[in-house]
XYZ file of C-alpha atoms in Angstrom:
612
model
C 9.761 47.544 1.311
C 9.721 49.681 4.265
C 7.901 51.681 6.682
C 5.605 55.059 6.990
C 4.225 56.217 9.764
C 2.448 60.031 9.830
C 0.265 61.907 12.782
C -0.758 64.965 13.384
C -3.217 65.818 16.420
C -3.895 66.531 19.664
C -1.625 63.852 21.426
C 2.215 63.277 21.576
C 3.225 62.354 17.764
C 6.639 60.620 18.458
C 5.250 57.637 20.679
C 2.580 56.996 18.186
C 5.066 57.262 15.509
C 7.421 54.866 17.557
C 4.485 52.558 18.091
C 2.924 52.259 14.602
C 6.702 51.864 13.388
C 6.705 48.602 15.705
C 3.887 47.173 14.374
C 5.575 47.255 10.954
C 8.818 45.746 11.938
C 7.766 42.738 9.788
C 8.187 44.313 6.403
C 11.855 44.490 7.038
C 14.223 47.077 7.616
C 17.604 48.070 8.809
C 17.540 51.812 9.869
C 14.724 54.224 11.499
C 13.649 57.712 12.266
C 11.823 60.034 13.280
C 10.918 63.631 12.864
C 8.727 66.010 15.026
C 7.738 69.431 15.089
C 8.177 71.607 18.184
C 5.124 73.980 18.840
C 6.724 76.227 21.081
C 9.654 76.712 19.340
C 8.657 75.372 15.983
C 11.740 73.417 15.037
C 11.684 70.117 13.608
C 13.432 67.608 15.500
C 15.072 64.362 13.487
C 16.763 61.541 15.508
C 17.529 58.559 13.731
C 19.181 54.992 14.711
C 21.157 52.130 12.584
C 19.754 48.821 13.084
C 16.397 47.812 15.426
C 13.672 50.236 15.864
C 14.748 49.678 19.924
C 17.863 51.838 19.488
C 15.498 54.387 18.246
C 13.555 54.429 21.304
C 16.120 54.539 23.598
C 17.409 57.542 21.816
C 14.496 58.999 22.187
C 13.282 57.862 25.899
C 10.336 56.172 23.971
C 9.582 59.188 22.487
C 9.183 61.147 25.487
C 12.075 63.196 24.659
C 10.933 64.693 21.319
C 8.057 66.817 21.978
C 5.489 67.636 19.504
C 1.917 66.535 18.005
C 2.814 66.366 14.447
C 5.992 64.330 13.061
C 6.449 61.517 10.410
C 8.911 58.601 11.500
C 10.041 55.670 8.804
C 11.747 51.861 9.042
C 14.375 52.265 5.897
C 15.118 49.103 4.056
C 18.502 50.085 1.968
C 18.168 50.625 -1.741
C 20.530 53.342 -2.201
C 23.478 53.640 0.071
C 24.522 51.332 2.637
C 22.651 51.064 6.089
C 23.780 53.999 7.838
C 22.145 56.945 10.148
C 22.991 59.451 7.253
C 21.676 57.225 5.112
C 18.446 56.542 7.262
C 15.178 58.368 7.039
C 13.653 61.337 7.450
C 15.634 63.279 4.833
C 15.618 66.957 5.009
C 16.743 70.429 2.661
C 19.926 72.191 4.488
C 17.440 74.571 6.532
C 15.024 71.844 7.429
C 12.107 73.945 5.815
C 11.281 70.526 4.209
C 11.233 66.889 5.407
C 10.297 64.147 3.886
C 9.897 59.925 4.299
C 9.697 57.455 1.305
C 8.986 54.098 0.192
C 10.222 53.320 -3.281
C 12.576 53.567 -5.855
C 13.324 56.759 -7.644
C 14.497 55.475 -11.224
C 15.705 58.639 -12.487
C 17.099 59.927 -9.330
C 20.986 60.628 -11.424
C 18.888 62.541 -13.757
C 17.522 64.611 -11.209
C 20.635 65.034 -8.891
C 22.684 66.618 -11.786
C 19.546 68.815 -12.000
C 19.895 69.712 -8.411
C 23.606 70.273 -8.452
C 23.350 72.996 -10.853
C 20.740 74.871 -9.360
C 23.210 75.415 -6.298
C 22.027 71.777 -4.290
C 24.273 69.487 -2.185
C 23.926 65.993 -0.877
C 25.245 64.589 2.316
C 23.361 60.926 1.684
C 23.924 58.290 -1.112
C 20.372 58.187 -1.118
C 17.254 58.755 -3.955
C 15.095 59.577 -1.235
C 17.480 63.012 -0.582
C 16.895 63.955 -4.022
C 12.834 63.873 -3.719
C 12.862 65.873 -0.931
C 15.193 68.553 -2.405
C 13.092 68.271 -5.732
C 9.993 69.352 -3.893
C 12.262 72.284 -1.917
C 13.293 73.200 -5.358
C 9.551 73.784 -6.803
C 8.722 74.875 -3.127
C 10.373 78.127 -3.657
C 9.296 78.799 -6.867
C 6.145 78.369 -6.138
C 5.248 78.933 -2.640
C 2.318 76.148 -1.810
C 3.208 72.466 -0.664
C 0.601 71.396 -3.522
C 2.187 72.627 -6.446
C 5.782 71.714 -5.262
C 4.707 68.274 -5.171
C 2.839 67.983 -8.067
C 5.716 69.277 -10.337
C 7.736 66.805 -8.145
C 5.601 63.926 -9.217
C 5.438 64.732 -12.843
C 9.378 64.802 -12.696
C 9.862 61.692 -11.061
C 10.081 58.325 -12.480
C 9.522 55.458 -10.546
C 7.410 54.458 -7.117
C 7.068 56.549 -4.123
C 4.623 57.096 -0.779
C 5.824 60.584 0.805
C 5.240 61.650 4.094
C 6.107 65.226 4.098
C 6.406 67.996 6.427
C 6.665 71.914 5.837
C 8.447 73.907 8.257
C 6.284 77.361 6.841
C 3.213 74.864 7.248
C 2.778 73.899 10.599
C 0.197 71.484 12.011
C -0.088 70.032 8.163
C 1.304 66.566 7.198
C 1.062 65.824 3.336
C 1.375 62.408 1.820
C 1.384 61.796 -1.786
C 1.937 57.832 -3.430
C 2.286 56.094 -6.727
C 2.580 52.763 -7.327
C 3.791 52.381 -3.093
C 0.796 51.859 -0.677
C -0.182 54.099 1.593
C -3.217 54.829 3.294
C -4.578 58.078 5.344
C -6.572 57.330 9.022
C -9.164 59.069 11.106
C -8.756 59.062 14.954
C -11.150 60.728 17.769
C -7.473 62.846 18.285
C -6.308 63.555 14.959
C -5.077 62.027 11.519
C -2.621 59.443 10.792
C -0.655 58.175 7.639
C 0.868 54.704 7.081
C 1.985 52.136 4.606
C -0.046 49.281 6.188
C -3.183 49.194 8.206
C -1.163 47.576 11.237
C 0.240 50.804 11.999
C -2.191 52.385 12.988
C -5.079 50.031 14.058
C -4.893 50.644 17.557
C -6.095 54.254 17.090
C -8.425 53.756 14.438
C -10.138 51.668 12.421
C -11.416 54.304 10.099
C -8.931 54.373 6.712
C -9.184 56.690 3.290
C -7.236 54.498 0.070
C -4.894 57.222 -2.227
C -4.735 56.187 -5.501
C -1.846 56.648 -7.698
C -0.889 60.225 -8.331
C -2.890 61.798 -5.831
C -1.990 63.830 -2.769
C -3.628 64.262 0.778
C -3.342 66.908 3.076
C -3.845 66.473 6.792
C -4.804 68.524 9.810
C -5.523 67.451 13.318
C -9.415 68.022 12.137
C -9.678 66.892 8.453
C -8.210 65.697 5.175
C -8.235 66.886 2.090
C -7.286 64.946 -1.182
C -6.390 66.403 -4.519
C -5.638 64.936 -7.751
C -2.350 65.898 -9.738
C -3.966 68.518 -11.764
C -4.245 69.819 -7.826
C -7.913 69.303 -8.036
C -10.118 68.984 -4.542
C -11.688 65.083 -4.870
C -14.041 63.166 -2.754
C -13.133 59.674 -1.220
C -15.584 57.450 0.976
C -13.580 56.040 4.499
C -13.289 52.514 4.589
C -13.465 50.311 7.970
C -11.034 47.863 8.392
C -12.737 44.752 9.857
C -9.769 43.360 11.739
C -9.430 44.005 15.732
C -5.810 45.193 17.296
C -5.486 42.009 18.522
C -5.548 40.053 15.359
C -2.154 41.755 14.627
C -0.850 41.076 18.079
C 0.984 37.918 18.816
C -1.615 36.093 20.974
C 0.817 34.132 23.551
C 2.801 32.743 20.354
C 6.091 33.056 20.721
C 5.962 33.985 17.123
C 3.674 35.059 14.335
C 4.411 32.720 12.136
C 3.551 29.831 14.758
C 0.258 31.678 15.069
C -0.368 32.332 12.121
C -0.310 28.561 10.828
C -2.594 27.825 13.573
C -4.826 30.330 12.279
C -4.988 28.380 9.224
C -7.934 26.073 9.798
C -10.008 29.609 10.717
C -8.497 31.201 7.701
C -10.257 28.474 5.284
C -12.943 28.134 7.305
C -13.789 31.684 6.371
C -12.771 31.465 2.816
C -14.971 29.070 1.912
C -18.192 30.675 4.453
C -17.206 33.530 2.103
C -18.262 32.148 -1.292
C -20.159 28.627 -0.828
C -23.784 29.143 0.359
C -26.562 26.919 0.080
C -24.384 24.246 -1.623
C -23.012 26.413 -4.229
C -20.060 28.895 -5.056
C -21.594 32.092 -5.223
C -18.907 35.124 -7.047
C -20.902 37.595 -6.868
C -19.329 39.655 -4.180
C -16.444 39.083 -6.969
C -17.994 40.258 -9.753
C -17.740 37.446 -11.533
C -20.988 35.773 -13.345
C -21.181 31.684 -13.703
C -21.922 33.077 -17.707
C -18.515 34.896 -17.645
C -16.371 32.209 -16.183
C -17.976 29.847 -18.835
C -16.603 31.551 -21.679
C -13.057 31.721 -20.825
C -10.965 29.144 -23.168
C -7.610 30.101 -21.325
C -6.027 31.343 -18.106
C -3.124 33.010 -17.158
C -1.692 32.933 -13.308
C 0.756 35.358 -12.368
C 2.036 35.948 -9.506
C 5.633 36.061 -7.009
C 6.895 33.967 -4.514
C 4.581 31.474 -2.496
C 1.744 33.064 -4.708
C 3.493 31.926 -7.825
C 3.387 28.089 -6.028
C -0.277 28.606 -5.461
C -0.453 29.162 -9.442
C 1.380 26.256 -9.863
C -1.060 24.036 -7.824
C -3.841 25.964 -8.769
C -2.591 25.029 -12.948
C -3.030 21.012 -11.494
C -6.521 21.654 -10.416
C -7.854 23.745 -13.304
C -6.577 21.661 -15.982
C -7.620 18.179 -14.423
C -10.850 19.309 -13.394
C -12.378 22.109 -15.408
C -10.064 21.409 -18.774
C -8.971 25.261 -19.194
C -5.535 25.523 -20.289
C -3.916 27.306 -17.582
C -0.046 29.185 -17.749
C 1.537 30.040 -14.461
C 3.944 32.972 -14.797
C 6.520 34.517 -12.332
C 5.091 38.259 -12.527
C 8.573 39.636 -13.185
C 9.271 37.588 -16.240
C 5.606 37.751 -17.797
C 5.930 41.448 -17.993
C 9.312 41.519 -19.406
C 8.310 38.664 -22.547
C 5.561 40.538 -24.280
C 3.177 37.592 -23.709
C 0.990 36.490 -26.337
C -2.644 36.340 -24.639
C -4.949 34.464 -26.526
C -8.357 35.538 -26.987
C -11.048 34.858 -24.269
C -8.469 34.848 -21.718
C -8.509 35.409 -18.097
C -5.372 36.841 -16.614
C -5.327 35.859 -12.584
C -3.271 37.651 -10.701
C -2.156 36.548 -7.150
C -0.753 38.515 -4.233
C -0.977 38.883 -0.251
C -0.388 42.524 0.023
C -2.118 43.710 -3.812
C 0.852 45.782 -3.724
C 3.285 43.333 -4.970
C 5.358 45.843 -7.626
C 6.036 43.157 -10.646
C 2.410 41.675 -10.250
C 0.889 45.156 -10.581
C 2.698 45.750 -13.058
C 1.694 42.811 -15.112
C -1.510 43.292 -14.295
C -1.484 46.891 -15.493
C 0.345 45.444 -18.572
C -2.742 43.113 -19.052
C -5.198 45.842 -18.582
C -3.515 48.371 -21.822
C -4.433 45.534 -23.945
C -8.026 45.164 -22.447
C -7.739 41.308 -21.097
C -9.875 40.818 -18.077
C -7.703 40.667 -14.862
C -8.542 38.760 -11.882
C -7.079 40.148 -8.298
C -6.511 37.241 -5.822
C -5.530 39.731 -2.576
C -5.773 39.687 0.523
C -5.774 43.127 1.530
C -9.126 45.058 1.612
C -8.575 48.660 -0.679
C -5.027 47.997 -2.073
C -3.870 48.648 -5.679
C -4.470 45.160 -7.037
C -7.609 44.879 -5.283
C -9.150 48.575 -7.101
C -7.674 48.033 -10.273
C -8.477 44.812 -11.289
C -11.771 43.591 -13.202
C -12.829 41.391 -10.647
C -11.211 40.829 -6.767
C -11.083 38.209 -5.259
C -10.586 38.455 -1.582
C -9.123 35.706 0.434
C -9.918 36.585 4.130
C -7.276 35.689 5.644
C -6.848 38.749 7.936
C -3.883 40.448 8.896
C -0.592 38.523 8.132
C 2.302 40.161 9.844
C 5.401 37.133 9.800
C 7.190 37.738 6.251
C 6.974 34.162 5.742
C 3.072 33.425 4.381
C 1.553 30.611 5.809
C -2.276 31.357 6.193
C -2.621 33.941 3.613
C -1.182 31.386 0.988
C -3.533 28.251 2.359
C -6.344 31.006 1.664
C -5.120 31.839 -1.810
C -5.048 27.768 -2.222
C -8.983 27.854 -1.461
C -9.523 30.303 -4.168
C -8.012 28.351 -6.895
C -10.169 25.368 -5.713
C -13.428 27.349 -5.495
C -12.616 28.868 -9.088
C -11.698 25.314 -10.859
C -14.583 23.919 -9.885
C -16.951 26.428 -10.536
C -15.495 26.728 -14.051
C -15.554 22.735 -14.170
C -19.500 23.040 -13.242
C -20.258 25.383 -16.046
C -18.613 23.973 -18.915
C -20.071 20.699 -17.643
C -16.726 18.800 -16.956
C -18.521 17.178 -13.324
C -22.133 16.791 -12.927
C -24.035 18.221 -9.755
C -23.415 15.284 -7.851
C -19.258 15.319 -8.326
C -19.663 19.489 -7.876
C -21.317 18.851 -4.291
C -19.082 15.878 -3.699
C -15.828 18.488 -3.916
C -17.795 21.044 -1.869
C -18.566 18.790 1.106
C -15.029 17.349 1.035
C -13.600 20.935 0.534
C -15.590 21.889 4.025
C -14.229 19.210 5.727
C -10.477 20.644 5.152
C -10.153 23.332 8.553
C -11.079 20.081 10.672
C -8.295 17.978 8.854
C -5.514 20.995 8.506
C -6.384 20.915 12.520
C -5.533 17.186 12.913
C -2.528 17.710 10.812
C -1.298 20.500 13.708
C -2.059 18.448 16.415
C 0.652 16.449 15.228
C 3.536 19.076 15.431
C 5.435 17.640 17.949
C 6.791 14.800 16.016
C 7.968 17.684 13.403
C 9.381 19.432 16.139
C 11.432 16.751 17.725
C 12.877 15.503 13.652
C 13.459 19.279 12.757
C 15.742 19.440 15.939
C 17.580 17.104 14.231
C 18.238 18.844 10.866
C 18.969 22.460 12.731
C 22.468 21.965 11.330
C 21.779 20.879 7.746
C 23.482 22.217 4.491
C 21.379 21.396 2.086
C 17.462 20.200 1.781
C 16.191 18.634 -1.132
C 12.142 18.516 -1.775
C 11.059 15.988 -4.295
C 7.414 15.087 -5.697
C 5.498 14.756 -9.000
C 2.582 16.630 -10.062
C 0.678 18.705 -6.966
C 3.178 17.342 -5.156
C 6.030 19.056 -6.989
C 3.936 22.020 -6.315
C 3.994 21.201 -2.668
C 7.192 20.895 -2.330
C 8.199 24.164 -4.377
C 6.473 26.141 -1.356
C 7.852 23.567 1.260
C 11.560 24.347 0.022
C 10.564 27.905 0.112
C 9.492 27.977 3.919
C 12.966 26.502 4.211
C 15.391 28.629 2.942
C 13.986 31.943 3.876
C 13.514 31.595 7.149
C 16.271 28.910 8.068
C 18.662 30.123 5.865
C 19.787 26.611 4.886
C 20.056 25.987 1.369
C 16.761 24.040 -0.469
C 15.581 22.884 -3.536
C 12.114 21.793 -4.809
C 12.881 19.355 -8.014
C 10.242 17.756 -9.941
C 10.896 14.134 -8.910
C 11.564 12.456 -12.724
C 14.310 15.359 -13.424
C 16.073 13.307 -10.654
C 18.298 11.713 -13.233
C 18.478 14.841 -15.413
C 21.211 16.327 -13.078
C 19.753 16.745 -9.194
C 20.833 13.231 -8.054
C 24.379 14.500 -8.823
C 24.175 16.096 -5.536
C 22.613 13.929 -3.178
C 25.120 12.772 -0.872
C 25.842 10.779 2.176
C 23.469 12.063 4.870
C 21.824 14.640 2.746
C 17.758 15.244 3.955
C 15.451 14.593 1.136
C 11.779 15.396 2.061
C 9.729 13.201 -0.845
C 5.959 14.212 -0.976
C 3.946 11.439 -1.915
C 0.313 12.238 -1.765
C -1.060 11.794 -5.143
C -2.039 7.452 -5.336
C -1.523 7.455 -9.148
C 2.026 8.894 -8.836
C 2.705 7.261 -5.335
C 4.842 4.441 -6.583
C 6.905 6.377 -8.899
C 8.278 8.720 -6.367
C 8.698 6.341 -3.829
C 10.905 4.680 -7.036
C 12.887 8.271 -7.066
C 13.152 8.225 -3.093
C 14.791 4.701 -3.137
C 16.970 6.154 -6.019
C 18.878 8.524 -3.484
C 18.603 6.595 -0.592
C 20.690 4.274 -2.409
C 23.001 6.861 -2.743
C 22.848 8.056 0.951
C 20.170 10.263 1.380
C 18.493 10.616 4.794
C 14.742 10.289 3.791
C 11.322 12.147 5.009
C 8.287 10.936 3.680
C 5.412 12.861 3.620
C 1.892 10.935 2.791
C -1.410 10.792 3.575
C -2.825 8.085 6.433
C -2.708 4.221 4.985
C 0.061 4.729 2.778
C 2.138 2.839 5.819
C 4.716 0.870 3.733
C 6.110 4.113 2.795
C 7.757 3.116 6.226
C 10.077 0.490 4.407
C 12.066 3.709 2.299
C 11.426 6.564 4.336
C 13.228 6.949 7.532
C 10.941 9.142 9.226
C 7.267 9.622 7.626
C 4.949 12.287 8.467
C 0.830 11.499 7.708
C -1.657 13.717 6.960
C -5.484 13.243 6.597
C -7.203 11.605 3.276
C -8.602 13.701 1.427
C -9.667 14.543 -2.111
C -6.400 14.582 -4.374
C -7.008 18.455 -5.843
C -6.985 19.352 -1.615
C -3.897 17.617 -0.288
C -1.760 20.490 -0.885
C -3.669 22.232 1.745
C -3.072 19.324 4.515
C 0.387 18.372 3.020
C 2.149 21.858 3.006
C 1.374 22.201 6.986
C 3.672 19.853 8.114
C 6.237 21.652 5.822
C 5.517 25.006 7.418
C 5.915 23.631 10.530
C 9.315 21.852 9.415
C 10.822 25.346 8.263
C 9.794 27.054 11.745
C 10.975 24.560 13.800
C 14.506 24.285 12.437
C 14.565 28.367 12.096
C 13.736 28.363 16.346
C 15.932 25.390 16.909
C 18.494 27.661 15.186
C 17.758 30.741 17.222
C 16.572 33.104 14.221
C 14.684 35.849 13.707
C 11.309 33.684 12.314
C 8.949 36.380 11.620
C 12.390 39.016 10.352
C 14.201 36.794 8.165
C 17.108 39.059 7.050
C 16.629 40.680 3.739
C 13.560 39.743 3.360
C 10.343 42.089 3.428
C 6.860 41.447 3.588
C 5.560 43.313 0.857
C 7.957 43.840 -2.312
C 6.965 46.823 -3.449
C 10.144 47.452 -5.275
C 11.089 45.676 -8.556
């Protein structure tokens, strides 16, 4: 939930190490640092900073004042111990022969400490990160090579970790090590690089080497070197990253999140170039065989967050169209229940980053009791991606505001492109209904477009609810879906208070707290439950609701309830939730600017949840 940045090379490390450490500001964080080794002198400088990444550089004249080409600098998101410079990354033994950055949790950190203590240790942090790095000084001298102190480290510690580490008896060496935390090493024309996300460091390379769990890499200016834990030498192929700098940069938004919903129409557009050629869905790329998809009787979809609201949409669609069964699990409560998975099962598993810690772990879960796992990621390499039976890659290039807009419309696509395939082969539609939904899918980046030229009518209403309490998100069926992800977009980047209820629970308790001039958004966009949830917006205008109604165009005497009423573009019913939630993106942004927050930081909140 934090951030890594590594070099070691022929150029000044601690402006690279400030710079890649900017370009993960987005993951969250509430302390930074920096360490660097001198060559001259060979001391290891550490300056670190409470709060934004800016008070860093100021300490540090941009880095200019902290010479050295190797260092390792970190964006701390507090676990253990309050935000605090002591508390803040890099952490380091007494003698600073060993320093060391980490994302993660260690579980068994108490364990360990009371280890420490009696072999003669002290502690000046609260944090677990201060224990790794004295458990690795602690096998350090008994055994004299970085390798085997942190191997023996790993084997002792429970939990997830990426290390950056540094050796003061090693210089011109970084090593890196990771379980179950991503981190990936680069290759630059000066030297090599570790980070925890390929934004870090894709302005000096585009060239990236993937460390699976429990392995370690060791890095010179010239060359890396990867080892598994049983410290054997192993081969790994470089991967290219396809994205440019500048599709991580902000592009003349004034925010990443208001560029990165008008990337969305691009986004699909490439999703579905990806896998319908020639008129047909084509999985091979995924692994996946029309034979295959045929024989599955049920399917799980687990997943967190706006993922898990693609699940629940994607549940709609599956069991409408293809009639599969379909469960939608949060990933943190599926692998806590011991699910029952019935045979010929496919487990789908749903994340932006494939790094998403309850999600992998389900998956992992799924894979000890040998049921196929699907991996719906966007994120080329990462650990959901590699471990999982077949991936499933959305395209949706690099998403850097915490708040998913384009990555989720992307996962939306996949769902589609999956239910109807699996509709096709167990003969559900005939060819002329499967090319039907194809040519209406293709026409969705044109109509998400339309639905964005409108934002300025979203704009001017969301100006008028900057100051709201409490939102309420209503709708039936997709829409309830819709609406789950809408009240989402709300709360965590507005910070108002919003609920997504399934519009006939109304009665069942909700309506108790509608009130005079409370905002209830009602999505209406499915014809056969139109009337009934127009019946349920009525319900609490009656008892003094404000109302937004959201609809698709010709549904006009929704005019005569709502009292303002957004339109979006007809299309085919399983699709609307990728016009219908735009407006609702744009809804949350506008109200978090009109407030003056932080859109693309919301606090607390982190990109990737690599933590349970």
């Amino acid at each position: 939930m934090c951030g890594i940045v590594g070099y070691v090379g022929e150029e000044q490390a601690a402006p690279i190490l400030l710079e890649g450490l900017a370009k993960l500001e987005y993951r969250g964080y509430d302390s930074a640092g920096i360490a660097v080794r001198n060559e001259t002198s060979g001391d290891i400088s550490i300056v670190k900073a409470k709060g934004r990444l800016k008070i860093l550089s100021e300490k540090t004249d941009n880095g200019r004042s902290v010479h050295g080409t190797c260092g390792i600098g970190h964006t701390r998101w507090a676990t253990h111990g309050e935000p605090s410079e002591n508390n803040a990354h890099p952490h380091c033994t007494d003698d600073k022969s060993v320093v060391l950055v980490h994302n993660g949790i260690i579980e068994n950190y108490q364990e360990l400490k009371d280890k420490l203590v009696k072999s003669g240790y002290t502690f000046y942090s609260q944090t677990d990160t201060e224990i790794a790095v004295k458990l690795v000084d602690y096998y350090y001298k008994k055994t004299g090579t970085p390798l085997e102190a942190l191997t023996r480290s790993m084997l002792r510690i429970r939990g997830s970790y990426a290390f950056g580490v540094m050796f003061h008896d090693h210089p011109g060496k970084l090593f890196a090590a990771r379980k179950d935390s991503p981190l990936i090493i680069g290759r630059s024309s000066s030297g090599s690089l570790i980070a925890s996300d390929v934004p870090a460091i894709l302005d000096k390379t585009r060239h990236v080497y993937y460390i699976d769990n429990m392995e370690i890499a060791e890095l010179t200016k010239d060359e890396v070197h990867f080892y598994n834990i049983d410290r054997e030498e192993i081969q790994k192929e470089i991967v290219e990253i396809k994205w440019d700098a500048e599709s991580a940069e902000k592009g003349g938004y004034e925010h990443f999140m208001l560029k990165e919903i008008h990337e969305q129409p691009k986004a699909v557009q490439d999703m579905i170039g990806a896998y319908v050629k020639d008129g047909a869905i084509d999985f091979s790329e995924v692994g996946l065989d029309d034979a295959a998809l045929k024989e599955f009787e049920r399917i799980y979809i687990v997943a967190c967050g706006s993922a898990y609201h693609v699940g629940m949409a994607g549940k709609y669609v599956f069991e409408d169209l293809a009639r599969i069964p379909v469960e939608v699990d949060l990933a943190s409560e599926f692998r806590y229940r011991n699910p029952i998975v019935a045979p010929n099962s496919l487990v789908i598993i749903v994340s932006q980053s494939g790094e998403t810690a309850d999600s992998l772990a389900a998956l992992r879960l799924m894979k000890e009791r040998e049921v196929p796992v699907m991996g719906i990621v966007n994120v080329v390499g990462s650990s959901i991606a590699r471990e999982s039976d077949y991936t499933l890659y959305t395209y949706a290039g690099p998403e850097i505001s915490v708040a998913t807009t384009k990555a989720y419309s992307t996962q939306l696509i996949a769902m589609y492109l999956l239910a109807i395939q699996a509709a096709k082969e167990k003969e559900m539609i005939d060819d002329d209904r499967y090319a039907e939904l194809l040519a209406e899918m293709e026409t969705l980046p044109s109509k998400i477009q339309k639905t964005l030229d409108d934002k300025e009518r979203i704009q001017w209403f969301a100006s008028k609810y900057a100051n709201a309490r409490d939102i309420f998100f209503i709708g039936r069926g997709l829409d309830y879906a819709i609406s789950l992800e809408g009240s989402l977009k709300m709360k965590e980047i507005s910070y108002i208070h919003s609920e997504a209820y399934a519009a006939g629970e109304l009665k069942h308790g909700p309506i108790s707290l509608v009130e005079n001039g409370i905002l209830v958004v009602g999505v209406l966009t499915q014809s056969d439950l139109f009337e009934k949830t127009l019946s349920n917006m009525v319900e609490v205008k009656s008892r003094g609701a404000y109302l937004m109604g959201l609809t698709t165009y010709g549904n006009y005497n929704i005019e005569d309830t709502a009292d303002f009423s957004v339109y979006v573009p007809k299309t085919e019913e399983y699709f609307t939730t990728s016009l219908a939630i735009v407006p609702l993106q744009l809804m949350g942004y506008y109200v978090s600017v009109a407030k003056g927050l932080d859109v693309d930081k919301p606090r607390n909140l982190a990109k990737s949840v690599t933590v349970e």
